[in-house]
XYZ file of C-alpha atoms in Angstrom:
570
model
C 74.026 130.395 131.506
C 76.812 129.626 134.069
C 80.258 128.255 133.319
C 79.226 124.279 134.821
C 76.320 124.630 132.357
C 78.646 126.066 129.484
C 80.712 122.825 130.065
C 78.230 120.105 130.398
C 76.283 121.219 127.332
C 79.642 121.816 124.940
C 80.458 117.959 126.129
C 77.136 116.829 125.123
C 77.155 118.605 121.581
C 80.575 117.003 121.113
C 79.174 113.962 121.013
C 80.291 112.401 125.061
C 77.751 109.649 126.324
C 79.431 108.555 129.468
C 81.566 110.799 132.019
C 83.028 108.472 135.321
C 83.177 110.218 138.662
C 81.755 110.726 141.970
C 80.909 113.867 143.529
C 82.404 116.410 146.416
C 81.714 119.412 148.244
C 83.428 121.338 145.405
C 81.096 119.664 142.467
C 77.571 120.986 143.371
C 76.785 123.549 140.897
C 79.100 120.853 137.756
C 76.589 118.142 139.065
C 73.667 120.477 139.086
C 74.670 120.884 135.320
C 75.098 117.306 134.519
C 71.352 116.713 136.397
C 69.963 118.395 133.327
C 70.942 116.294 130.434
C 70.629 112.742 131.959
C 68.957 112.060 128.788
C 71.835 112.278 126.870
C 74.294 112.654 128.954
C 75.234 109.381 131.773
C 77.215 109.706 134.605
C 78.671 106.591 136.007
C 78.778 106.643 139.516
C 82.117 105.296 140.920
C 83.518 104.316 144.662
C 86.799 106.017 143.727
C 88.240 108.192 141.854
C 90.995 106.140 140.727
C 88.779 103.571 139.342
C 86.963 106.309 137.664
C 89.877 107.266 135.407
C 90.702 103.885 135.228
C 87.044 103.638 133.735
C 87.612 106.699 131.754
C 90.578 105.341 130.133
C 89.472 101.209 128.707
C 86.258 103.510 127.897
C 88.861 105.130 124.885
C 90.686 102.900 124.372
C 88.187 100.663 123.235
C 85.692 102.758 121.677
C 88.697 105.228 120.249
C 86.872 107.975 121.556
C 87.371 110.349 124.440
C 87.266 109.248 127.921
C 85.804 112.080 130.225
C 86.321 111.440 134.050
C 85.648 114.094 136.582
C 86.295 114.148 140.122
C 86.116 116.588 143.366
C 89.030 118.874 144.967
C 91.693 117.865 147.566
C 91.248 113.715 148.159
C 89.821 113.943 144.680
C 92.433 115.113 142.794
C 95.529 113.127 144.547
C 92.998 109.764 144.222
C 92.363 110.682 140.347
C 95.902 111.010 139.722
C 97.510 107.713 139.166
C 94.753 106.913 136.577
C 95.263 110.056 134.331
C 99.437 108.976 134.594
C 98.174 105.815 133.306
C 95.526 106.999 130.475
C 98.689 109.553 129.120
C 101.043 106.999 129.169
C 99.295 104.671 126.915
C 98.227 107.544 125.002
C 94.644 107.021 126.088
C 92.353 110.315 124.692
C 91.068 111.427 128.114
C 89.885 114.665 129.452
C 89.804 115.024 132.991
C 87.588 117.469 135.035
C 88.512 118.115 138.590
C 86.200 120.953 140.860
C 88.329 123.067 143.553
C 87.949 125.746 145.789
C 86.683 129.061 145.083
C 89.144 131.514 143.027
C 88.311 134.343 145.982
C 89.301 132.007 148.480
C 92.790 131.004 147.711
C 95.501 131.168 150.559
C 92.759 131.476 153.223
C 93.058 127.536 154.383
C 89.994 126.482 152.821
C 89.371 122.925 153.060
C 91.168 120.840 150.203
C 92.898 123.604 148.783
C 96.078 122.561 146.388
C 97.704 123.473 143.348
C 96.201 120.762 141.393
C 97.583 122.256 137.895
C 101.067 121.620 139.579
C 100.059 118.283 140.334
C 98.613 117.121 136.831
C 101.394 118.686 134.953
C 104.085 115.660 135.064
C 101.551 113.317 133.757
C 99.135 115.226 130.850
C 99.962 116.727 127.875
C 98.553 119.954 129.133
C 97.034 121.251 132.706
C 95.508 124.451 133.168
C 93.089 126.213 135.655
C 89.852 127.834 134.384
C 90.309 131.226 135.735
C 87.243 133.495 134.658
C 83.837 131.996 133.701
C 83.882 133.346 130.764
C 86.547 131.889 129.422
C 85.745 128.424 130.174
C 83.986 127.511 126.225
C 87.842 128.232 124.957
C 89.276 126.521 127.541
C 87.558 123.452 127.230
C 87.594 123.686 123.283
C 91.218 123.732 123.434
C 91.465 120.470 126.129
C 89.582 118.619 123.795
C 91.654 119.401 121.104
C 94.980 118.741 122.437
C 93.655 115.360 123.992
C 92.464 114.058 120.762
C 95.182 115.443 118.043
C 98.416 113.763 116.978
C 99.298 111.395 119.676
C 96.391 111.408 122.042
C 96.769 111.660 125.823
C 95.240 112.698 129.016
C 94.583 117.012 129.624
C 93.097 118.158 132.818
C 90.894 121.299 133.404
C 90.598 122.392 137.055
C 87.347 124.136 137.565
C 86.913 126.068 140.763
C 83.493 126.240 142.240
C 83.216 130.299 141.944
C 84.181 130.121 138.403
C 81.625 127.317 137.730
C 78.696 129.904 139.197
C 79.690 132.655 136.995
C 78.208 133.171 133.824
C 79.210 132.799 130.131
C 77.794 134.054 126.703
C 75.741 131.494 125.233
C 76.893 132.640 122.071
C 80.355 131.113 122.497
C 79.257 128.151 124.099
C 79.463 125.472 121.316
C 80.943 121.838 121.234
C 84.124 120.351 118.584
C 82.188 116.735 117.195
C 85.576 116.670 115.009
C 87.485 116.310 118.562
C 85.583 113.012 119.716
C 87.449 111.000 117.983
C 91.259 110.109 118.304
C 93.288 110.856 116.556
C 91.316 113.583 115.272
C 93.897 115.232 112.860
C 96.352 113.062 111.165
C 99.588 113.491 109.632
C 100.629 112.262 106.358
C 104.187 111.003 105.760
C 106.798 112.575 103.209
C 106.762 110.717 100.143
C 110.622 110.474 99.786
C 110.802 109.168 103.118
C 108.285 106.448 101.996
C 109.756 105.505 98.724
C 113.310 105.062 100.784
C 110.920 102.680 103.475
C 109.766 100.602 100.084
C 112.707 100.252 98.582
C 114.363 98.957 101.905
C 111.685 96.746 102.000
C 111.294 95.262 98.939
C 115.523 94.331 99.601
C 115.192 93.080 102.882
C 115.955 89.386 103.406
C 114.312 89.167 106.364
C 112.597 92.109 107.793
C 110.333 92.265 111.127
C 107.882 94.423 112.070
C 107.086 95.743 115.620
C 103.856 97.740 115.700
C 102.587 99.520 119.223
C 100.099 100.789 120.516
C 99.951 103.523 118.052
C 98.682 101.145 115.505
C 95.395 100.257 117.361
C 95.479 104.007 118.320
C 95.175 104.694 114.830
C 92.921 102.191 113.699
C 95.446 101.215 111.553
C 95.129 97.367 111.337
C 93.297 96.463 108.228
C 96.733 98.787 106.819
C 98.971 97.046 108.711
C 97.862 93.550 107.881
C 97.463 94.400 104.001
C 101.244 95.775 104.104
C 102.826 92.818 106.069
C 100.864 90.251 104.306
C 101.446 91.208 100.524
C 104.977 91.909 101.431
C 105.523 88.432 103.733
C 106.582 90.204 106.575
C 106.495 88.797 110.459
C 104.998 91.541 112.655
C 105.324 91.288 116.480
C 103.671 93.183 118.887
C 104.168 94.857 122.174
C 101.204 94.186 124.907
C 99.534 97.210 123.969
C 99.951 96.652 120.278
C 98.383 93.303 120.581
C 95.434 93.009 117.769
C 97.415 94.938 115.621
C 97.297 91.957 113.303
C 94.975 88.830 113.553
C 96.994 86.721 115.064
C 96.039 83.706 113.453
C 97.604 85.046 110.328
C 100.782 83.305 109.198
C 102.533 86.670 109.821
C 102.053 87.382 113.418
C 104.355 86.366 115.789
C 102.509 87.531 119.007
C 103.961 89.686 121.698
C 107.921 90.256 121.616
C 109.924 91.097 124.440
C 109.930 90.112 128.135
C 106.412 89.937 129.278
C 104.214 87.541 127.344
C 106.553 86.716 124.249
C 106.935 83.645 122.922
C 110.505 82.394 122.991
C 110.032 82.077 118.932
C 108.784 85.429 118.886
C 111.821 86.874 120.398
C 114.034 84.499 118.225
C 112.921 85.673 114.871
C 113.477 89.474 116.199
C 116.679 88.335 116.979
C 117.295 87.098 112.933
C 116.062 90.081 111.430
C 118.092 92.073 109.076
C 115.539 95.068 108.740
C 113.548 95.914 112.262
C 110.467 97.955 111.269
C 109.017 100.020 114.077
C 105.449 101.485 113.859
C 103.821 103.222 116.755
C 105.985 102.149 119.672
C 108.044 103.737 122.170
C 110.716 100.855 122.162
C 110.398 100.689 125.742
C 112.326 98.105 128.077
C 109.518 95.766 127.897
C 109.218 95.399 124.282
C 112.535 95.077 123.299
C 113.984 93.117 126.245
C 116.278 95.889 127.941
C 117.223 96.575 124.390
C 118.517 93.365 123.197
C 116.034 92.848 120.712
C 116.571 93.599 118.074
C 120.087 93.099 118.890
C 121.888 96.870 118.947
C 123.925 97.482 115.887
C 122.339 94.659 114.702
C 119.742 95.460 111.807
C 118.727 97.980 109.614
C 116.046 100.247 111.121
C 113.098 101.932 109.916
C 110.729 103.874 112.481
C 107.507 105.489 112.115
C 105.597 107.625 114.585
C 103.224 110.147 115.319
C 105.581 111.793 118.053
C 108.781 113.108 116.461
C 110.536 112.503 119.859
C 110.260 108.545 119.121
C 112.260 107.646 116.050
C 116.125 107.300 117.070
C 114.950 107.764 120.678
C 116.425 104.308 121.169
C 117.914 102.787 118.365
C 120.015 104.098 116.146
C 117.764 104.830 113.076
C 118.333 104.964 109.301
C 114.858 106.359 108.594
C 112.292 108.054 110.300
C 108.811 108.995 109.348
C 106.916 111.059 111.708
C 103.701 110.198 110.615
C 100.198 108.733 111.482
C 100.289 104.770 110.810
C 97.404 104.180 109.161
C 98.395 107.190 106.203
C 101.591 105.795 106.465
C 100.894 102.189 106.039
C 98.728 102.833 103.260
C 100.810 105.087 101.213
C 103.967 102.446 102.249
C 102.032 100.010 101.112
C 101.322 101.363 97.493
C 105.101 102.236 97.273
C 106.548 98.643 97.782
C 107.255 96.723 94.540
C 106.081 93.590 94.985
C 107.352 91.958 92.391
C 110.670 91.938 94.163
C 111.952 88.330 93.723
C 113.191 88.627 97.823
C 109.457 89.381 98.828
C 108.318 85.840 97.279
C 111.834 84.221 98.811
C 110.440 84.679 102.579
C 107.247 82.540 102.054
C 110.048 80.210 103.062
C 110.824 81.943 106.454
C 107.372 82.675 107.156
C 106.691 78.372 106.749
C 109.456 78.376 109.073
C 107.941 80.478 111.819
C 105.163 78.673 111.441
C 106.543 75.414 112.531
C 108.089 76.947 115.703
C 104.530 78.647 116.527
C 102.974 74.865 116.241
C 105.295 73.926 118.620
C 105.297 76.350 120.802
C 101.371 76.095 120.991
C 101.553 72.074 121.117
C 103.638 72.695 124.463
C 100.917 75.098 126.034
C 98.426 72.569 125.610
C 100.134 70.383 127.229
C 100.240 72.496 130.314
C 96.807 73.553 129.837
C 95.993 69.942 129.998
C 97.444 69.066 133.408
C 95.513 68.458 136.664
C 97.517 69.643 139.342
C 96.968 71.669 142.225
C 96.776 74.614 142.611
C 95.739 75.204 138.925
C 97.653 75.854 135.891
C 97.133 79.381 134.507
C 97.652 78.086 130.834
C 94.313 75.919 131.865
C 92.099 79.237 131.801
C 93.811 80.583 128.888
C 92.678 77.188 126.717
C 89.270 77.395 128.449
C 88.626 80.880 127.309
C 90.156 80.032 123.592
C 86.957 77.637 123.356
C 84.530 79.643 125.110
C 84.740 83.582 124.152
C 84.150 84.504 120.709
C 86.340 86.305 118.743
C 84.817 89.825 119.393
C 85.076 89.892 123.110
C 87.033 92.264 125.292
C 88.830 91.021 127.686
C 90.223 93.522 130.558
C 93.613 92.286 132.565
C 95.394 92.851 135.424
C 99.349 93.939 134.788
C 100.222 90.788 136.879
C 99.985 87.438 136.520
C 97.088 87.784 133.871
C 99.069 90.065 131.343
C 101.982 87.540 130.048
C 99.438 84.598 129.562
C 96.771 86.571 128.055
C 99.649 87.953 125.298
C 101.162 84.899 124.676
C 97.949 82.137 125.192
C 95.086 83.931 123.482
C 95.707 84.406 119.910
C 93.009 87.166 118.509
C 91.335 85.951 115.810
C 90.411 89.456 114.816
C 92.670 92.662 114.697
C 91.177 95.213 116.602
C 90.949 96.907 119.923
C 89.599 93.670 121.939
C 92.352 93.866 124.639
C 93.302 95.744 127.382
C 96.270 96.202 129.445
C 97.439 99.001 131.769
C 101.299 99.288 130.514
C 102.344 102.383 130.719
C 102.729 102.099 134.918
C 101.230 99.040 135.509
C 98.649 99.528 138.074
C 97.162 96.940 140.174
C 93.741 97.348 140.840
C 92.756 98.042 137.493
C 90.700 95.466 135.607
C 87.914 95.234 137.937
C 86.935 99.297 137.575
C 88.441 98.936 134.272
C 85.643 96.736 132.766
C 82.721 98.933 133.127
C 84.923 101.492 130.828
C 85.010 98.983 128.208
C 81.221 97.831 128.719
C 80.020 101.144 127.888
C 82.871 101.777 124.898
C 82.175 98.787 122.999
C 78.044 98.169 123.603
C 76.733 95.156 122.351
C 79.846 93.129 123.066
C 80.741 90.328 125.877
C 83.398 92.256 128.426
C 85.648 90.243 130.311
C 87.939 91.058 133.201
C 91.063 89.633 134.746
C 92.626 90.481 137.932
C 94.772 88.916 140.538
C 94.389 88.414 144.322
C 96.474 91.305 144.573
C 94.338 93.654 142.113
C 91.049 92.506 144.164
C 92.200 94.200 147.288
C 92.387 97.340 145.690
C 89.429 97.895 143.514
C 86.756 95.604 145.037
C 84.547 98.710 146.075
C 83.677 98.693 142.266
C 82.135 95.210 142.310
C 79.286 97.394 143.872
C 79.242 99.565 140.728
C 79.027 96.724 138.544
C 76.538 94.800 140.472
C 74.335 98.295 140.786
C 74.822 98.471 136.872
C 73.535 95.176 136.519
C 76.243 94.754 133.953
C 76.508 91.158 132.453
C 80.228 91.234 133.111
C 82.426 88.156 133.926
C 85.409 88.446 136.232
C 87.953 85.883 136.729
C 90.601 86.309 139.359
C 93.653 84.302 139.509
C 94.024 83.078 143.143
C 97.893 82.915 144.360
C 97.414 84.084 147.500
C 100.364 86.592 147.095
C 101.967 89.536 144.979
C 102.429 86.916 143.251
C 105.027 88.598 140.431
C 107.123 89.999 143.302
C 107.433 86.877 145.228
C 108.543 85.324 141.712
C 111.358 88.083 142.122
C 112.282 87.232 145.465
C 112.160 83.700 144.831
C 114.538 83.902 141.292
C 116.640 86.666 142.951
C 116.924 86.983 146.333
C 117.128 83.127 147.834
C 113.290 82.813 148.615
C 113.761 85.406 151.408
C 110.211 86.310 151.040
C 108.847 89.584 153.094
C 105.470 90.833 152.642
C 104.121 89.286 149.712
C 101.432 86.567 150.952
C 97.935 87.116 151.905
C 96.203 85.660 154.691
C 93.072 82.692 152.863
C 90.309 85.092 151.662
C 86.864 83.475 150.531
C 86.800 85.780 147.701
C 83.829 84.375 146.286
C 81.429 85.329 149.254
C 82.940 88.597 149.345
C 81.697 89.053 145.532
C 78.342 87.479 146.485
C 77.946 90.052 149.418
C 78.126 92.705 146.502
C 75.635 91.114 144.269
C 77.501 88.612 142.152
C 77.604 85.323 140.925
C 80.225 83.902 142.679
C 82.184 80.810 142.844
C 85.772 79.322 143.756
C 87.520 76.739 141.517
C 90.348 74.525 143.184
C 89.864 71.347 140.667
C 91.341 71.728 136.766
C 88.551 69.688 135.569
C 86.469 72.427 136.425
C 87.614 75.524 135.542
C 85.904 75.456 131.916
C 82.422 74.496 133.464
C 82.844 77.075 135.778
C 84.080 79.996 133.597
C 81.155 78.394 131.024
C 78.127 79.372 133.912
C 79.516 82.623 134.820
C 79.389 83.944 131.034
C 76.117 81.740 130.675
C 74.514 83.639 133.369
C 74.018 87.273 131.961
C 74.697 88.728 135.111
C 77.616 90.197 137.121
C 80.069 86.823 137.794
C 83.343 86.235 139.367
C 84.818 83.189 139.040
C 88.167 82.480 141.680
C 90.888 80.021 140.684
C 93.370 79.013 142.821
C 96.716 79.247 141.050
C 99.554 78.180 140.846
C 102.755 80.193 142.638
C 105.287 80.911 142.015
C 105.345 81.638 138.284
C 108.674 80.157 137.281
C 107.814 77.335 135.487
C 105.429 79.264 132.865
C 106.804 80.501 129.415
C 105.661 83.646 128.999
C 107.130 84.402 132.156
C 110.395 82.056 131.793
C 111.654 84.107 128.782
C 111.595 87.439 130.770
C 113.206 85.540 133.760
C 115.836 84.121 131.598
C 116.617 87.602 130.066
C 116.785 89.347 133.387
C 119.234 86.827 134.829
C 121.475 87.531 131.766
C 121.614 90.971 132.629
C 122.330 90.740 136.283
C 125.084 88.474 135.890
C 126.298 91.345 132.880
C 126.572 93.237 135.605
């Protein structure tokens, strides 16, 4: 047995269905490999390697289970590259494999020679060069470890084509099914630290709870809900966190921050007396440059999987470095609820509940307007009445991402959303979808991109039209970078440079690839429109001309607002 067979077979007994990639001179004998266990194992053929690690990446985080991507030396590895940043980032479970140049040949000028463990280094939690056949079972037994324990993230393995040939005892060659998974160790909190977290708690007047992206990592949702709702506690979430509660509940508050908050959202934040952190980075987006909750403001409890989080940012009473679903559940035994202050902010929570009726009464109002070009907040109530509560929907980090956090409630906590945040990528939704196609099977995929994003990533409309996978696109139609001309436009005295596109008929460009394709300009019918695409069971796109700039929206407004603050602080 050779090394490339070693690895494809130790993948398949892991338990790995789908690997994204495309091949190169350097991937022969890996692709032989993969050629014999098509029955089990299925290779995705991608146009680029970005958009195969963008695949790699929705793949885990919606199924929770590790994304493989592999991709070819030289171009290869410097196209792969900005999708493992983004996959580590977000804490996405992904292994990436990456051929090179023979072992024997280094420093002779063979074609796409490169230090490619230098290059993954900055953005994996480890990167490391397979240096002897035989040691390639160990290798890749450790990779999947470290991408799947305590907080998950991307690892790369470079494989050079000599070592790939050489050949490996079949004895050692076995697979880790206990690494699939993420997180695929878990640790529990200390129980003082817990009973201090109830008891703070149970005495808070008026605590809030921010949960991340560590909370869907950690399938920790059916906790988190159970905690916040005996306890009548608010949560908020960041854009990655959204679904961390159903957010019809009267305790969510939606997305805080400055991207897709709610002004109400960010309000009640602002109240709190007790700020509850669970499995987020309390990054600049999330807590509005750090104004929310206001600093020196409340108590503040934070609990994490990566001890480098609590007090990274806030100034922190008590933290738990812990998984969040053992800690939620153990938290959640600990509280007293008897506590007379627990039953006290049914009040509060009645409150917030008024502000989120308004709040909501407003959007329809928007949604209900017939101007030209068209209202995003139109789409967002269209898709509210048409997609069912278990679909995942796939968005752009532009002009999709604030209204899909603050206009689409979830009806169900879970992992049914999708947002590149740790970098914010264009180009991502449209490769991005067939990921979460093949992670969640059996449910309706929907993607969101912008104008912008399309110019990117539209090779991969071939993919999903060769697929023939029922997948509905709908692109928001600005004709612009539409978020930067907002910036030049709030900022910089509408001295717009380089930010508008020439008219595209985007529609027959999506038709040339196979799709279902149509262009909206008329409000009235953007619902029938979006209503035939997903009606079709085929590949659709759907283009709406948009409105531009984005000034007037809310979700965008309360960033804008917050930004101007600080530039004038200045």
């Amino acid at each position: 047995m050779n090394a490339a067979e070693a690895i494809v077979r130790m993948l398949v007994e892991t338990g790995v269905r789908h690997i994204f990639g495309l091949p190169g001179d350097t991937s022969m004998d890996f692709y032989d490999a993969l050629y014999r266990h098509q029955d089990v194992l299925t290779h995705v053929l991608t146009r680029d390697e970005r958009s195969a690690a963008f695949m790699a990446d929705a793949y885990a985080r919606v199924s929770g289970r590790l994304g493989v991507v592999e991709s070819p030396s030289g171009g290869g590895a410097t196209y792969v590259l900005p999708g493992i940043a983004e996959a580590h980032g977000s804490s996405s479970p992904l292994l990436s494999l990456t051929t090179d140049v023979p072992i024997a040949e280094e420093g002779r000028g063979v074609l796409t020679e490169l230090d490619q463990e230098s290059l993954f280094r900055p953005v994996t939690k480890w990167a490391t060069r397979i240096k002897t056949s035989g040691s390639a079972p160990e290798v890749l037994r450790r990779a999947l470890r470290m991408a799947t324990a305590g907080r998950p993230g991307a690892v790369s393995v470079v494989m050079p084509a000599d070592v790939l040939r050489g050949p490996v005892d079949e004895e050692n060659v076995y697979g880790l099914p206990e690494a699939l998974e993420a997180p695929s160790k878990r640790t529990r909190p200390d129980p003082e630290a817990i009973t201090r977290a109830a008891d703070l708690i149970a005495q808070a007047r008026r605590p809030v709870i921010v949960a991340g992206g560590g909370v869907r990592i950690s399938g920790a949702w059916d906790e988190l809900t159970a905690l916040a709702e005996a306890c009548n506690i608010p949560v908020g979430t960041s854009i990655n966190g959204k679904g961390s509660v159903p957010e019809t509940s009267p305790i969510s508050l939606g997305v805080v921050g400055g991207n897709g908050a709610r002004p109400y959202a960010n309000e009640v934040l602002a109240e709190t007396d007790l700020a509850i952190f669970i499995g987020t980075r309390t990054d600049s987006v999330t807590t509005l440059n750090w104004t929310l909750p206001r600093p020196g403001g409340p108590t503040v409890i934070h609990i994490d999987v990566d001890p480098w989080q609590p007090g990274n940012n806030y100034p922190t009473v008590l933290g738990i470095v812990a998984d969040a679903k053992l800690a939620l559940r153990d938290l959640r035994d600990a509280v007293d609820l008897k506590d007379p202050k627990i039953a006290e902010r049914r009040a509060w929570l009645d409150e917030i509940a008024a502000r989120k009726d308004a709040y909501f009464a407003e959007a329809a109002a928007k949604a209900a307007a017939t101007s030209r070009p068209i209202k995003p907040q139109r789409v967002f109530a269209a898709l509210r009445r048409l997609l069912d509560p278990e679909t995942v929907i796939v968005a752009d980090p532009g002009t999709p991402t604030p209204f899909l956090s603050a206009e689409y409630p979830l009806a169900r906590a879970g992992r049914w959303t999708v947002v590149p945040r740790a970098h914010g990528g264009l180009g991502f939704a449209i490769p991005a979808v067939v990921g979460a196609y093949f992670g969640a099977p059996g449910k309706r995929v929907v993607g969101l991109c912008g104008d912008g994003s399309f110019g990117m990533s539209c090779g991969e409309l071939e993919t999903i039209s060769r697929l023939g996978l029922p997948i509905t696109l709908i692109q928001f139609n600005n004709g612009s970078f539409g978020w930067i001309k907002e910036l030049q436009h709030l900022y910089h005295g509408d001295r717009f440079l380089s930010v508008d596109f020439n008219p595209v008929d985007y529609a027959a460009i999506a038709r040339g690839f196979g799709f279902r394709a149509e262009q909206v300009v008329d409000p009235e019918e953007v619902e029938p429109a979006i209503a035939r695409a997903l009606d079709s069971g085929q590949p659709a796109f759907v283009d709406i001309v948009s409105e531009s700039p984005l000034t007037e929206t809310p979700p965008v407004a309360a960033w804008q607002a917050a930004e101007a603050a600080r530039q004038v602080a200045r």
